[in-house]
Amino acid sequence: MQAELLQLLASHYGLSGTLKELAGYEDKNFLLKTDANGEKYVIKTTPNTTDLPLWQAQNVVFKALADMESLSDLQLSEVVPTNSGVEDDVLLVEIGGKAHLLRVLRFVEGGFYAEAQQTPALQQDLGQKMGKLNKALKTIDCPLALRYRRFEWDLRYLLDNSKRLNCIQDPKRRKLVHYFLLQYRTWVQTALDQQRQQLIHNDVNDWNIIVEGEKVVGFIDLGDACQTSLICELGISLFYMMLHKADPIEAACQTLAAYHKEYPLEIEELDLLYYLIAGRLCCSVINSGYNAQLHPENEYITINEKPAWALLEQLFSINPIHAANAFRKACGFPPKATVDHEQFLATRDQHISRAMSISYKTPIKMERAAFQYMYADDGRTFLDGVNNIPHVGHCHPKVVEAIQQQAAQLNTNTRYFYDQLNTYAQRLTAKFPASLNKVFFVNSGSAASDLAIRLAFAHSGRKHVLVSEHGYHGNTLIGIDISSYKYEGKGGTGQASYIKKAPIPDPFRGIHKGKDSGAKYVREIDQILAKAEEQQTPFAAYISESIIGCGGQVIPPKGFFKSAFASVRAHGGLCIIDETQTGFGRVGTHFWAYEQHDITPDIVILGKPIGNGHPLAAVVTTDEIARSFETGMEFFSSFGGNPVSCATGLAVLNVIEEEQLQAHALAVGNYIIQALQKLALQHPQIGEVRGTGLFLGIELIEDVKSLQPATTLASKIKNEMKQRGILISTDGPHENVLKFK
Ligand code: PMP
């Protein structure tokens, strides 16, 4: 190829010398050093001859820029004219028996920004020079080929990249990119078209910026230039300025502020920047993945990939509102308004009952969330360790898109046939032993526990329920009746006549402690069951959570559930397990927490994580029990199991499997438990670290002897953690157990 090229260069340009191939994807580029005086040229070739109008248009732009007075201190790609007078100096030639386009540009001397020391002075100079370049580009009458160009490197068409999302092999990385594409669609897509449009360079990356010392002296490679929204220029370029930086936003602001001074930006443009930067990162890693598949031998493709991933993950931890405010500040604009807490509370109080509590002395106004992070209105980012509802992560794109898609397609009720109900029921019941094969869908954990009790009444013909001390199951009438946490707690009106309570099987603080406490707790249950029989008030059911969450993350002793179930069943009662907090792999070792106890319940209650925040809950039971409910009275829930809910639940199951979240919960949980246990050796106030997977409790005490609960300390830690950006809660009858989920 090189011999042919040299011949072409001699005949069309009168140039001769030695060629060296430059790195690139599909196009082959060479550096020519002339024999005569050592002058350097960049020789560009491509087999994509349909790019002819594009290359001609680019050459028109190069020539226009070369004539501009305002750019006299910048070297830009300068077109070398052919001696044959071809239109716009792009040649159509044959190389290696194949048609190619060929053009020659003058080599721009200097170092690369990528290899320079990126001092604030250089970052600022870059901003000013980019401003100058954009100002100049605005004055060019954009050739049609660049005006109507549609390609994936124009951020206006970022979503065209979605079709290649699967080129990213790692599901965890893929979900980050998917998330940002979804945010782009939500925040940017429509707004971007409303911003200023003009011709831009469109690829001011760190290998296209030429520097000398702390000055930018040139820009090369206008191959991606097109007419688009001006702010895309910064979205693209700033990403490179942010790589390898401890504070990437601060680094971007240096360049941004200088750019704004030269060529003022608008506040609406700045507010799109965070997602545009993230968008460009997505574009970059998707294309690396795609090209790595096409050209596994080409290392250049993945050169930028590693730092890009690091920055993408870093961006997640940065609240987009913080970024927007920093960008605004750099350009002299005021920050986004934050809520006036007093006023907000007054309005809330007008319409919302104080029975609904608010977390923290100074509440947090939440605006957005992403996976493990929540973003407040003032720019703070919080790691969410409280909320076990967004089980696969806040705003998980697969779940969000499943909801959006199904809501746009069909939402109706169980009185019709639709595929989603059967599919989801099959997938969900497949997670249970064969005997638990019937499912009732409802909209809340409360509705599910209410229904579970009704099923038990219907099946047994009995009217009494045995509950666990400090248990919580819901907010309906029955829900409160079976929740000792509520009826015995603040504002509670005491135990209903059809309820009996078994002591919480807490081996740390309960009435029986230590090694064989399990058997002692079972004996308590035996006695209650026997007494009920004597009094002819036999139990329809015994209900408990697998881990008693509101009781303080209490894990009943080994063997307790097995023996307790045997006793209840021997007395003709059903065993109901509430997995609302603990289900769907959270405990790490098993999909359901009850499986840790080698038992099979008769009825299982599911809620919270099942829909990742979408109002979905379920009761899973046996054929036989479900049949007892077929009395002639219809069971109908307007929303329960509707197509949108089923699509949501299905998406949640898919994500849990695809991202192997159960194993992840186990690994992360074990790591945290070990770290906390080490901490416990130094701090006697840590009475016990307990839990499994990502369902943890740290019981705080005043001293080991009295086990006096350290309630004030727990509250102090919770608030200190919030100050440090981590949300955890306190629970247990003494509010002395730190909960982390
Ligand atoms: N059961 C348990 C164990 C719960 O934790 C909860 C909610 N905290 C419920 C049932 C009730 O669920 P919901 O709030 O969806 O009605």
PDB file of C-alpha atoms and ligand atoms in Angstrom, residues 443-447 449 472-475 545 550 578-581 605 607-608, ligand 1:
ATOM      1  CA  ASN A 443     -50.649  -3.731  45.834  1.00  0.00           C
ATOM      2  CA  SER A 444     -48.972  -3.599  49.225  1.00  0.00           C
ATOM      3  CA  GLY A 445     -47.411  -5.769  51.866  1.00  0.00           C
ATOM      4  CA  SER A 446     -50.321  -4.763  54.096  1.00  0.00           C
ATOM      5  CA  ALA A 447     -52.900  -5.990  51.599  1.00  0.00           C
ATOM      6  CA  SER A 449     -50.732  -9.933  55.002  1.00  0.00           C
ATOM      7  CA  TYR A 472     -44.849  -5.940  61.820  1.00  0.00           C
ATOM      8  CA  HIS A 473     -47.080  -6.966  58.939  1.00  0.00           C
ATOM      9  CA  GLY A 474     -49.104  -3.999  57.746  1.00  0.00           C
ATOM     10  CA  ASN A 475     -51.362  -1.005  58.190  1.00  0.00           C
ATOM     11  CA  GLU A 545     -41.160 -12.576  59.597  1.00  0.00           C
ATOM     12  CA  CYS A 550     -38.894  -4.008  63.297  1.00  0.00           C
ATOM     13  CA  ASP A 578     -43.673 -12.667  55.911  1.00  0.00           C
ATOM     14  CA  GLU A 579     -40.795 -12.132  53.474  1.00  0.00           C
ATOM     15  CA  THR A 580     -41.711  -8.520  52.755  1.00  0.00           C
ATOM     16  CA  GLN A 581     -38.380  -7.213  54.000  1.00  0.00           C
ATOM     17  CA  ILE A 605     -46.186 -12.787  52.025  1.00  0.00           C
ATOM     18  CA  GLY A 607     -43.861  -7.029  49.158  1.00  0.00           C
ATOM     19  CA  LYS A 608     -41.409  -4.125  49.045  1.00  0.00           C
TER      20      LYS A 608
HETATM   21  N1  PMP B   1     -44.637  -6.866  56.318  1.00  0.00           N
HETATM   22  C1  PMP B   1     -43.424  -6.439  56.658  1.00  0.00           C
HETATM   23  C2  PMP B   1     -42.458  -7.382  57.278  1.00  0.00           C
HETATM   24  C3  PMP B   1     -43.064  -5.110  56.451  1.00  0.00           C
HETATM   25  O1  PMP B   1     -41.852  -4.677  56.770  1.00  0.00           O
HETATM   26  C4  PMP B   1     -43.997  -4.236  55.849  1.00  0.00           C
HETATM   27  C5  PMP B   1     -43.653  -2.776  55.562  1.00  0.00           C
HETATM   28  N2  PMP B   1     -42.748  -2.203  56.420  1.00  0.00           N
HETATM   29  C6  PMP B   1     -45.275  -4.734  55.522  1.00  0.00           C
HETATM   30  C7  PMP B   1     -45.534  -6.049  55.753  1.00  0.00           C
HETATM   31  C8  PMP B   1     -46.326  -3.840  54.934  1.00  0.00           C
HETATM   32  O2  PMP B   1     -46.002  -3.485  53.629  1.00  0.00           O
HETATM   33  P1  PMP B   1     -46.619  -2.180  52.940  1.00  0.00           P
HETATM   34  O3  PMP B   1     -45.968  -0.997  53.602  1.00  0.00           O
HETATM   35  O4  PMP B   1     -46.263  -2.345  51.512  1.00  0.00           O
HETATM   36  O5  PMP B   1     -48.080  -2.187  53.146  1.00  0.00           O
END
